[in-house]
Amino acid sequence: MSLMNWFEDKRRFGGLIGAFIEKATKGYIFSEREKDRYIKIDTTKGLWTRCDNCENMLYVRFLRQNKRICEECGYHLQMSSTERIELLIDRGTWYPMDEDMTARDVLKFSDEDSYKNRIAFYQKRTGLTDAIQTGIGQLNGIPIALGVMDFQFMGGSMGSVVGEKITRLIEYATRASMPLIIVCSSGGARMQEGTLSLMQMAKISSVLQIHQAQKRLLYIAILTYPTTGGVTASFGMLGDIIIAEPKAYIAFAGKRVIEQTLRQKIPDGFQVAESLFDHGLLDLIVPRNLLKGVLSEIFELYNAAPCKKFQNSFFK
Amino acid sequence: MGFGTGALVLQQTSVAAPRFASISQVNGSSLDAFRNGADLPLCSHLQSHRNGIAQGSGQAGFATTRSSNKLLQTRIDSETSRVVAKIRKGKKSAETEYPWPEKLKGDEQEGYLEFLSGFKPLPTKPKPVTLPFERPLVDLENKIDEVRELANKTGMDFSEQIKELEQKYDQVRRDLYLHLTPVQRLSVARHPNRPTFLDHVLNITDKWVELHGDRGGYDDPALVCGIGKIEGMSFMFMGHQKGRNTKENIYRNFAMPTPNGYRKALRMMRHADHHGFPILSFIDTPGAYAGIKAEELGQGEAIAHNLREMFGLRVPIITTVIGEGGSGGALAIGCCDKMIMLENAVYYVASPEACAAILWKTAAAAPKATEALRITGMELMKLDVVDEVIPEPLGGAHSDPVLTSKNIKATILKYMKELLKLDPETLMKQRVAKFRQMGAVEEGVEVDAHIKRNMKKREAPLGSEDPRLLTSGLQQSLDVKISAVEGTTSHVNASATRSVE
């Protein structure tokens, strides 16, 4: 059965883990070379940063004002979850949910470093409790339920906390008849929580079934750079409207997995948002500076549907 | 096929290179011969699509010859048989193989669906494969054989020694198989001779018909769906199908479905919901197929839609993991009311090799990853993911497939009888509740302000939200009425105690 072994060998990297596995699992061990190349978006440490696309030097303060879009080439750099909330939610209306929820090491998982230590490290470094922030707020006056994932925390990996927070958010949105927006940015499922991470996909999909299919409420998924693995295979692709940012990397299996499976070079621009758009998998590609306006106008359109079965009051 | 048109048929009296070992059983009616696994002649004049044949295990290049009533296939190899050709009118067309016989004898009332199944017993018994941890057993067995041979050769009486050795063999075997480590269980789950989905289905069901196609461009051989009857009740079966040898594996793509496979499963699930078949799904896949075409067709989207739709089905769903359960590719048909695993089956979010390469940076750490990820049935039962673990016969499922299938059937029927008593609303709520309680988080403990310094603080004035609506989601799910079924309340209670810490 050498062929089977070969095939199994070539499937070293699993689909749900997606791409950006190093980011998701890296500890604090940096070599000197990596320290130089690591671009910190943390503005307290540097005044200038470099665009990933055109290598242009960008002044961080102006970059933040410009919603982290490069002035030269229009490339959307990574944005932290707090900034994204400020981008979308009106000032003075944010009400966070489940701020104190943290991960538990139920498997007692320990690779080079124990799971508990890794969590503590990332919490200290990023100032977030886990890879997602959820809450309610108003978007141009419309109350919405918003969840924003953050790639800085363990590569946005989806574990029990992410699953539970999103599930509670969706349940709240269902009970309050609010539209739901989730901004996805993830490297895949969290391996340290084993099969429980897998079941989070099913858990989120089950409450989405009630929210979307049974109660006919709106759910908009916004896919940002990068969205891979388990998130693409569950709530990322289940939106009534799927919006992607320009040039976002959206995939199920990472590039390396596919290259190993097929033993051939992958063409450039293969799993980029524009390519998915051409293949009919996305609804819209919306740049960041237009996002809030587009969303509020979409809500207006949906609210004006004359044959709505349930009277959802978007406007209080 | 290599002979030109217009040649003459020669009646062939001898059979060259019979394909199936059961050739000797061919006698009497064609139906019996078919049922005994003999191979079937081609109907070269029928040009339509192959009807669900396992092309991989099949028979490329068959001649259209047959002797009068016998269903024999003869392979025309250049060494042995005589050349036989047929008068053909019109242009020569490609050979397609169908699993049904050309001539049917008699008016049979039953058994027609069997003709459509392309899944036949393998022509040659599969080579026994020993896993590394079974090596001591094999050595012992060889020793016993040696002693027996010696006894036969010399005529001396070694029966006592043989008995002793056999007892020792049984003891070692029992000790080995009752205490398998996760790494050993993983290798048994991936065993090349492990019974596949269709093996189990054909053992369990009285009647079976396979249905095909996703109505969207492709019929994925890796994911098989169909309708079968057990004890007077019909069910919708679906599962990943691995191949039984290398050729079949390539045809079945190693049980790694493409988006078309998942869309076929979705179509079948809706069909089952529409017509009232409970769904039995069987998981045995290393994962979903990772390829360029699969990504372009929307692999993630296909899985996501399956996940969501399964929670809206109003029929009972029971999932059995019979081999490997590879993350999303397995979960796409695995959102169930009851989850059952075989003793040596595994269910993981990432294969241990992938996990080792990512977290330990070296593939050699795969055994460590296997232990750490908790992928076996017993460990998952402790995490409340799996409802029951079916014990396998000693030696793994491949040593006694019929007994394994019988055990699976008994367990499935046991749970199905309970689930069929529920009305659809309760069933759906219970399914959501089952998955709602999976996961383990810490909450209720005040978190250090430094740890959440970068999270956006509350800006909305107090009292602006509706306090009734902000009860925790867990509380809501505890209010769900899960009446009339024992065993499910334990899930909810366990989760309540777990999160209140």
PDB file of C-alpha atoms in Angstrom, chain B residues 117-350:
ATOM      1  CA  SER B 117     -25.230  -2.458  -7.299  1.00  0.00           C
ATOM      2  CA  GLY B 118     -21.780  -2.138  -8.711  1.00  0.00           C
ATOM      3  CA  PHE B 119     -20.140  -3.026  -5.423  1.00  0.00           C
ATOM      4  CA  LYS B 120     -19.150  -6.658  -5.622  1.00  0.00           C
ATOM      5  CA  PRO B 121     -16.998  -8.820  -3.390  1.00  0.00           C
ATOM      6  CA  LEU B 122     -13.389  -8.548  -4.343  1.00  0.00           C
ATOM      7  CA  PRO B 123     -12.134 -11.195  -6.764  1.00  0.00           C
ATOM      8  CA  THR B 124      -9.133 -12.075  -4.657  1.00  0.00           C
ATOM      9  CA  LYS B 125      -9.073 -12.219  -0.928  1.00  0.00           C
ATOM     10  CA  PRO B 126      -7.103  -9.232   0.322  1.00  0.00           C
ATOM     11  CA  LYS B 127      -3.604  -9.847   1.495  1.00  0.00           C
ATOM     12  CA  PRO B 128      -3.386  -9.890   5.282  1.00  0.00           C
ATOM     13  CA  VAL B 129      -1.550  -6.846   6.507  1.00  0.00           C
ATOM     14  CA  THR B 130       0.091  -6.870   9.903  1.00  0.00           C
ATOM     15  CA  LEU B 131       0.483  -3.660  11.744  1.00  0.00           C
ATOM     16  CA  PRO B 132       3.748  -3.060  13.562  1.00  0.00           C
ATOM     17  CA  PHE B 133       2.296  -3.634  16.991  1.00  0.00           C
ATOM     18  CA  GLU B 134       0.928  -7.019  15.924  1.00  0.00           C
ATOM     19  CA  ARG B 135       4.384  -8.352  15.203  1.00  0.00           C
ATOM     20  CA  PRO B 136       4.701 -10.507  18.364  1.00  0.00           C
ATOM     21  CA  LEU B 137       1.401 -12.166  17.514  1.00  0.00           C
ATOM     22  CA  VAL B 138       2.588 -13.006  14.044  1.00  0.00           C
ATOM     23  CA  ASP B 139       5.802 -14.442  15.422  1.00  0.00           C
ATOM     24  CA  LEU B 140       3.870 -16.650  17.800  1.00  0.00           C
ATOM     25  CA  GLU B 141       1.628 -17.825  15.024  1.00  0.00           C
ATOM     26  CA  ASN B 142       4.614 -18.710  12.887  1.00  0.00           C
ATOM     27  CA  LYS B 143       6.096 -20.658  15.738  1.00  0.00           C
ATOM     28  CA  ILE B 144       2.885 -22.635  16.160  1.00  0.00           C
ATOM     29  CA  ASP B 145       2.875 -23.410  12.464  1.00  0.00           C
ATOM     30  CA  GLU B 146       6.480 -24.547  12.661  1.00  0.00           C
ATOM     31  CA  VAL B 147       5.751 -26.907  15.504  1.00  0.00           C
ATOM     32  CA  ARG B 148       2.763 -28.286  13.679  1.00  0.00           C
ATOM     33  CA  GLU B 149       4.825 -28.873  10.593  1.00  0.00           C
ATOM     34  CA  LEU B 150       7.458 -30.560  12.623  1.00  0.00           C
ATOM     35  CA  ALA B 151       4.822 -32.768  14.170  1.00  0.00           C
ATOM     36  CA  ASN B 152       3.515 -33.719  10.748  1.00  0.00           C
ATOM     37  CA  LYS B 153       6.941 -34.377   9.344  1.00  0.00           C
ATOM     38  CA  THR B 154       8.374 -36.439  12.124  1.00  0.00           C
ATOM     39  CA  GLY B 155       5.118 -37.986  13.262  1.00  0.00           C
ATOM     40  CA  MET B 156       5.965 -37.257  16.881  1.00  0.00           C
ATOM     41  CA  ASP B 157       3.278 -36.048  19.182  1.00  0.00           C
ATOM     42  CA  PHE B 158       3.584 -32.355  19.877  1.00  0.00           C
ATOM     43  CA  SER B 159      -0.040 -31.736  20.702  1.00  0.00           C
ATOM     44  CA  GLU B 160       0.670 -30.616  24.247  1.00  0.00           C
ATOM     45  CA  GLN B 161       3.187 -28.073  23.151  1.00  0.00           C
ATOM     46  CA  ILE B 162       0.874 -26.896  20.429  1.00  0.00           C
ATOM     47  CA  LYS B 163      -1.942 -26.483  22.915  1.00  0.00           C
ATOM     48  CA  GLU B 164       0.320 -24.546  25.241  1.00  0.00           C
ATOM     49  CA  LEU B 165       1.455 -22.299  22.474  1.00  0.00           C
ATOM     50  CA  GLU B 166      -2.085 -21.719  21.338  1.00  0.00           C
ATOM     51  CA  GLN B 167      -3.161 -20.789  24.821  1.00  0.00           C
ATOM     52  CA  LYS B 168      -0.271 -18.379  25.034  1.00  0.00           C
ATOM     53  CA  TYR B 169      -1.274 -16.956  21.666  1.00  0.00           C
ATOM     54  CA  ASP B 170      -4.829 -16.360  22.853  1.00  0.00           C
ATOM     55  CA  GLN B 171      -3.593 -14.728  26.011  1.00  0.00           C
ATOM     56  CA  VAL B 172      -1.210 -12.395  24.191  1.00  0.00           C
ATOM     57  CA  ARG B 173      -3.874 -11.531  21.669  1.00  0.00           C
ATOM     58  CA  ARG B 174      -6.389 -10.724  24.337  1.00  0.00           C
ATOM     59  CA  ASP B 175      -3.951  -8.614  26.284  1.00  0.00           C
ATOM     60  CA  LEU B 176      -2.905  -6.785  23.176  1.00  0.00           C
ATOM     61  CA  TYR B 177      -6.307  -5.949  21.823  1.00  0.00           C
ATOM     62  CA  LEU B 178      -7.985  -5.094  25.066  1.00  0.00           C
ATOM     63  CA  HIS B 179      -5.447  -2.429  25.840  1.00  0.00           C
ATOM     64  CA  LEU B 180      -4.695  -0.616  22.639  1.00  0.00           C
ATOM     65  CA  THR B 181      -3.049   2.789  22.847  1.00  0.00           C
ATOM     66  CA  PRO B 182      -4.410   5.671  20.761  1.00  0.00           C
ATOM     67  CA  VAL B 183      -1.550   5.334  18.292  1.00  0.00           C
ATOM     68  CA  GLN B 184      -2.373   1.673  17.782  1.00  0.00           C
ATOM     69  CA  ARG B 185      -6.055   2.442  17.457  1.00  0.00           C
ATOM     70  CA  LEU B 186      -5.261   5.022  14.803  1.00  0.00           C
ATOM     71  CA  SER B 187      -3.354   2.464  12.771  1.00  0.00           C
ATOM     72  CA  VAL B 188      -6.242   0.008  13.121  1.00  0.00           C
ATOM     73  CA  ALA B 189      -8.668   2.726  11.994  1.00  0.00           C
ATOM     74  CA  ARG B 190      -6.549   3.231   8.891  1.00  0.00           C
ATOM     75  CA  HIS B 191      -6.065  -0.473   8.269  1.00  0.00           C
ATOM     76  CA  PRO B 192      -6.250  -1.266   4.554  1.00  0.00           C
ATOM     77  CA  ASN B 193      -8.536  -4.244   5.124  1.00  0.00           C
ATOM     78  CA  ARG B 194     -10.948  -2.510   7.444  1.00  0.00           C
ATOM     79  CA  PRO B 195     -14.544  -2.997   6.349  1.00  0.00           C
ATOM     80  CA  THR B 196     -15.812  -0.017   4.398  1.00  0.00           C
ATOM     81  CA  PHE B 197     -19.156   1.737   4.400  1.00  0.00           C
ATOM     82  CA  LEU B 198     -20.673  -0.392   1.659  1.00  0.00           C
ATOM     83  CA  ASP B 199     -19.446  -3.575   3.347  1.00  0.00           C
ATOM     84  CA  HIS B 200     -21.388  -2.624   6.447  1.00  0.00           C
ATOM     85  CA  VAL B 201     -24.443  -1.529   4.518  1.00  0.00           C
ATOM     86  CA  LEU B 202     -24.701  -4.734   2.558  1.00  0.00           C
ATOM     87  CA  ASN B 203     -24.391  -6.705   5.800  1.00  0.00           C
ATOM     88  CA  ILE B 204     -26.947  -4.645   7.654  1.00  0.00           C
ATOM     89  CA  THR B 205     -29.674  -4.075   5.110  1.00  0.00           C
ATOM     90  CA  ASP B 206     -32.147  -6.481   3.605  1.00  0.00           C
ATOM     91  CA  LYS B 207     -32.556  -4.326   0.526  1.00  0.00           C
ATOM     92  CA  TRP B 208     -30.326  -1.580  -0.773  1.00  0.00           C
ATOM     93  CA  VAL B 209     -30.295   0.780  -3.698  1.00  0.00           C
ATOM     94  CA  GLU B 210     -27.610   3.367  -4.281  1.00  0.00           C
ATOM     95  CA  LEU B 211     -28.675   6.770  -5.602  1.00  0.00           C
ATOM     96  CA  HIS B 212     -26.371   9.071  -7.467  1.00  0.00           C
ATOM     97  CA  GLY B 213     -25.576  12.561  -8.546  1.00  0.00           C
ATOM     98  CA  ASP B 214     -25.634  16.050  -7.149  1.00  0.00           C
ATOM     99  CA  ARG B 215     -27.651  17.446 -10.069  1.00  0.00           C
ATOM    100  CA  GLY B 216     -24.867  19.923 -10.510  1.00  0.00           C
ATOM    101  CA  GLY B 217     -22.304  18.303 -12.733  1.00  0.00           C
ATOM    102  CA  TYR B 218     -20.688  15.333 -11.040  1.00  0.00           C
ATOM    103  CA  ASP B 219     -21.329  12.122  -9.168  1.00  0.00           C
ATOM    104  CA  ASP B 220     -18.682  11.899  -6.487  1.00  0.00           C
ATOM    105  CA  PRO B 221     -17.636   8.295  -5.815  1.00  0.00           C
ATOM    106  CA  ALA B 222     -16.131   9.216  -2.457  1.00  0.00           C
ATOM    107  CA  LEU B 223     -19.476   9.868  -0.813  1.00  0.00           C
ATOM    108  CA  VAL B 224     -22.102   7.202  -1.311  1.00  0.00           C
ATOM    109  CA  CYS B 225     -25.808   7.634  -0.608  1.00  0.00           C
ATOM    110  CA  GLY B 226     -28.736   5.324  -0.920  1.00  0.00           C
ATOM    111  CA  ILE B 227     -31.856   3.872   0.595  1.00  0.00           C
ATOM    112  CA  GLY B 228     -31.866   0.642   2.540  1.00  0.00           C
ATOM    113  CA  LYS B 229     -34.280  -1.406   4.530  1.00  0.00           C
ATOM    114  CA  ILE B 230     -33.625  -2.804   7.993  1.00  0.00           C
ATOM    115  CA  GLU B 231     -36.271  -4.856   9.808  1.00  0.00           C
ATOM    116  CA  GLY B 232     -39.099  -3.473   7.769  1.00  0.00           C
ATOM    117  CA  MET B 233     -38.108   0.184   8.041  1.00  0.00           C
ATOM    118  CA  SER B 234     -36.397   2.143   5.288  1.00  0.00           C
ATOM    119  CA  PHE B 235     -33.558   4.504   6.030  1.00  0.00           C
ATOM    120  CA  MET B 236     -31.429   6.906   4.049  1.00  0.00           C
ATOM    121  CA  PHE B 237     -27.817   5.859   4.238  1.00  0.00           C
ATOM    122  CA  MET B 238     -24.866   8.032   3.429  1.00  0.00           C
ATOM    123  CA  GLY B 239     -21.205   7.639   4.063  1.00  0.00           C
ATOM    124  CA  HIS B 240     -17.664   8.023   2.856  1.00  0.00           C
ATOM    125  CA  GLN B 241     -16.500   5.050   0.896  1.00  0.00           C
ATOM    126  CA  LYS B 242     -12.873   4.003   0.982  1.00  0.00           C
ATOM    127  CA  GLY B 243     -11.480   1.587  -1.525  1.00  0.00           C
ATOM    128  CA  ARG B 244     -10.613  -1.969  -0.675  1.00  0.00           C
ATOM    129  CA  ASN B 245      -7.493  -2.029  -2.786  1.00  0.00           C
ATOM    130  CA  THR B 246      -5.306   0.565  -4.450  1.00  0.00           C
ATOM    131  CA  LYS B 247      -7.288   0.671  -7.675  1.00  0.00           C
ATOM    132  CA  GLU B 248     -10.552   1.207  -5.885  1.00  0.00           C
ATOM    133  CA  ASN B 249      -8.939   3.793  -3.669  1.00  0.00           C
ATOM    134  CA  ILE B 250      -7.933   5.857  -6.638  1.00  0.00           C
ATOM    135  CA  TYR B 251     -11.439   5.604  -8.057  1.00  0.00           C
ATOM    136  CA  ARG B 252     -12.923   6.597  -4.722  1.00  0.00           C
ATOM    137  CA  ASN B 253     -10.326   9.331  -4.207  1.00  0.00           C
ATOM    138  CA  PHE B 254      -9.368   7.788  -0.847  1.00  0.00           C
ATOM    139  CA  ALA B 255     -12.769   8.764   0.555  1.00  0.00           C
ATOM    140  CA  MET B 256     -12.003  12.464   0.273  1.00  0.00           C
ATOM    141  CA  PRO B 257     -15.145  14.070  -1.109  1.00  0.00           C
ATOM    142  CA  THR B 258     -15.264  17.083  -3.377  1.00  0.00           C
ATOM    143  CA  PRO B 259     -17.939  19.758  -3.006  1.00  0.00           C
ATOM    144  CA  ASN B 260     -20.054  17.732  -5.404  1.00  0.00           C
ATOM    145  CA  GLY B 261     -20.083  14.877  -2.911  1.00  0.00           C
ATOM    146  CA  TYR B 262     -21.311  17.131  -0.132  1.00  0.00           C
ATOM    147  CA  ARG B 263     -23.950  18.616  -2.353  1.00  0.00           C
ATOM    148  CA  LYS B 264     -25.086  15.109  -3.216  1.00  0.00           C
ATOM    149  CA  ALA B 265     -25.342  14.389   0.499  1.00  0.00           C
ATOM    150  CA  LEU B 266     -27.314  17.587   1.003  1.00  0.00           C
ATOM    151  CA  ARG B 267     -29.720  16.676  -1.757  1.00  0.00           C
ATOM    152  CA  MET B 268     -30.190  13.252  -0.230  1.00  0.00           C
ATOM    153  CA  MET B 269     -30.769  14.663   3.214  1.00  0.00           C
ATOM    154  CA  ARG B 270     -33.450  16.993   1.926  1.00  0.00           C
ATOM    155  CA  HIS B 271     -34.927  14.076   0.015  1.00  0.00           C
ATOM    156  CA  ALA B 272     -34.982  12.017   3.207  1.00  0.00           C
ATOM    157  CA  ASP B 273     -36.603  14.846   5.119  1.00  0.00           C
ATOM    158  CA  HIS B 274     -39.183  15.229   2.386  1.00  0.00           C
ATOM    159  CA  HIS B 275     -40.107  11.558   2.243  1.00  0.00           C
ATOM    160  CA  GLY B 276     -39.666  10.662   5.881  1.00  0.00           C
ATOM    161  CA  PHE B 277     -36.575   8.459   5.915  1.00  0.00           C
ATOM    162  CA  PRO B 278     -34.443   8.666   9.032  1.00  0.00           C
ATOM    163  CA  ILE B 279     -30.828   9.274   8.134  1.00  0.00           C
ATOM    164  CA  LEU B 280     -27.953   6.966   9.006  1.00  0.00           C
ATOM    165  CA  SER B 281     -24.577   8.402   8.197  1.00  0.00           C
ATOM    166  CA  PHE B 282     -21.239   6.655   8.363  1.00  0.00           C
ATOM    167  CA  ILE B 283     -18.002   8.545   8.625  1.00  0.00           C
ATOM    168  CA  ASP B 284     -14.737   7.168   7.301  1.00  0.00           C
ATOM    169  CA  THR B 285     -12.622   9.872   5.699  1.00  0.00           C
ATOM    170  CA  PRO B 286      -9.207  11.432   6.147  1.00  0.00           C
ATOM    171  CA  GLY B 287     -10.767  14.786   5.324  1.00  0.00           C
ATOM    172  CA  ALA B 288     -12.251  16.774   2.485  1.00  0.00           C
ATOM    173  CA  TYR B 289     -10.359  16.840  -0.777  1.00  0.00           C
ATOM    174  CA  ALA B 290      -7.923  19.705  -1.096  1.00  0.00           C
ATOM    175  CA  GLY B 291      -7.505  20.589  -4.736  1.00  0.00           C
ATOM    176  CA  ILE B 292      -7.774  23.583  -7.008  1.00  0.00           C
ATOM    177  CA  LYS B 293     -11.059  22.522  -8.561  1.00  0.00           C
ATOM    178  CA  ALA B 294     -12.495  21.705  -5.162  1.00  0.00           C
ATOM    179  CA  GLU B 295     -11.650  25.159  -3.871  1.00  0.00           C
ATOM    180  CA  GLU B 296     -13.093  26.850  -6.916  1.00  0.00           C
ATOM    181  CA  LEU B 297     -16.340  24.957  -6.569  1.00  0.00           C
ATOM    182  CA  GLY B 298     -16.577  26.070  -2.975  1.00  0.00           C
ATOM    183  CA  GLN B 299     -15.415  23.290  -0.648  1.00  0.00           C
ATOM    184  CA  GLY B 300     -15.868  25.394   2.490  1.00  0.00           C
ATOM    185  CA  GLU B 301     -19.253  26.578   1.359  1.00  0.00           C
ATOM    186  CA  ALA B 302     -20.491  23.069   0.637  1.00  0.00           C
ATOM    187  CA  ILE B 303     -19.498  21.896   4.101  1.00  0.00           C
ATOM    188  CA  ALA B 304     -21.007  24.973   5.741  1.00  0.00           C
ATOM    189  CA  HIS B 305     -24.337  24.480   4.038  1.00  0.00           C
ATOM    190  CA  ASN B 306     -24.429  20.841   5.047  1.00  0.00           C
ATOM    191  CA  LEU B 307     -23.770  21.800   8.648  1.00  0.00           C
ATOM    192  CA  ARG B 308     -26.531  24.327   8.690  1.00  0.00           C
ATOM    193  CA  GLU B 309     -29.106  22.223   6.895  1.00  0.00           C
ATOM    194  CA  MET B 310     -28.616  19.180   9.075  1.00  0.00           C
ATOM    195  CA  PHE B 311     -29.985  21.083  12.029  1.00  0.00           C
ATOM    196  CA  GLY B 312     -33.162  21.827  10.164  1.00  0.00           C
ATOM    197  CA  LEU B 313     -34.049  18.261   9.240  1.00  0.00           C
ATOM    198  CA  ARG B 314     -37.118  16.832  10.871  1.00  0.00           C
ATOM    199  CA  VAL B 315     -36.039  13.219  10.801  1.00  0.00           C
ATOM    200  CA  PRO B 316     -33.743  11.411  13.236  1.00  0.00           C
ATOM    201  CA  ILE B 317     -30.064  11.319  12.302  1.00  0.00           C
ATOM    202  CA  ILE B 318     -27.629   8.782  13.709  1.00  0.00           C
ATOM    203  CA  THR B 319     -23.949   8.990  12.818  1.00  0.00           C
ATOM    204  CA  THR B 320     -21.481   6.138  13.171  1.00  0.00           C
ATOM    205  CA  VAL B 321     -17.770   6.680  12.827  1.00  0.00           C
ATOM    206  CA  ILE B 322     -16.466   3.441  11.358  1.00  0.00           C
ATOM    207  CA  GLY B 323     -12.925   4.501  10.565  1.00  0.00           C
ATOM    208  CA  GLU B 324     -11.225   7.866  10.564  1.00  0.00           C
ATOM    209  CA  GLY B 325     -13.212  11.007  11.098  1.00  0.00           C
ATOM    210  CA  GLY B 326     -11.296  13.785   9.434  1.00  0.00           C
ATOM    211  CA  SER B 327     -12.422  17.194  10.664  1.00  0.00           C
ATOM    212  CA  GLY B 328     -14.780  19.245   8.537  1.00  0.00           C
ATOM    213  CA  GLY B 329     -15.041  16.642   5.850  1.00  0.00           C
ATOM    214  CA  ALA B 330     -16.485  14.257   8.394  1.00  0.00           C
ATOM    215  CA  LEU B 331     -18.623  16.768  10.246  1.00  0.00           C
ATOM    216  CA  ALA B 332     -20.466  17.699   7.066  1.00  0.00           C
ATOM    217  CA  ILE B 333     -22.505  14.514   7.394  1.00  0.00           C
ATOM    218  CA  GLY B 334     -22.033  14.158  11.116  1.00  0.00           C
ATOM    219  CA  CYS B 335     -24.402  16.614  12.823  1.00  0.00           C
ATOM    220  CA  CYS B 336     -26.600  14.065  14.457  1.00  0.00           C
ATOM    221  CA  ASP B 337     -28.954  13.207  17.258  1.00  0.00           C
ATOM    222  CA  LYS B 338     -26.741  10.370  18.392  1.00  0.00           C
ATOM    223  CA  MET B 339     -23.065   9.892  17.698  1.00  0.00           C
ATOM    224  CA  ILE B 340     -21.672   6.375  17.781  1.00  0.00           C
ATOM    225  CA  MET B 341     -18.100   5.314  17.282  1.00  0.00           C
ATOM    226  CA  LEU B 342     -16.523   1.938  16.815  1.00  0.00           C
ATOM    227  CA  GLU B 343     -13.946   1.051  19.402  1.00  0.00           C
ATOM    228  CA  ASN B 344     -10.976   1.615  17.129  1.00  0.00           C
ATOM    229  CA  ALA B 345     -12.381   4.543  15.207  1.00  0.00           C
ATOM    230  CA  VAL B 346     -10.929   8.017  15.582  1.00  0.00           C
ATOM    231  CA  TYR B 347     -12.347  11.495  15.143  1.00  0.00           C
ATOM    232  CA  TYR B 348      -9.977  14.402  14.928  1.00  0.00           C
ATOM    233  CA  VAL B 349      -9.910  18.080  14.036  1.00  0.00           C
ATOM    234  CA  ALA B 350      -6.554  17.756  12.314  1.00  0.00           C
TER     235      ALA B 350
END
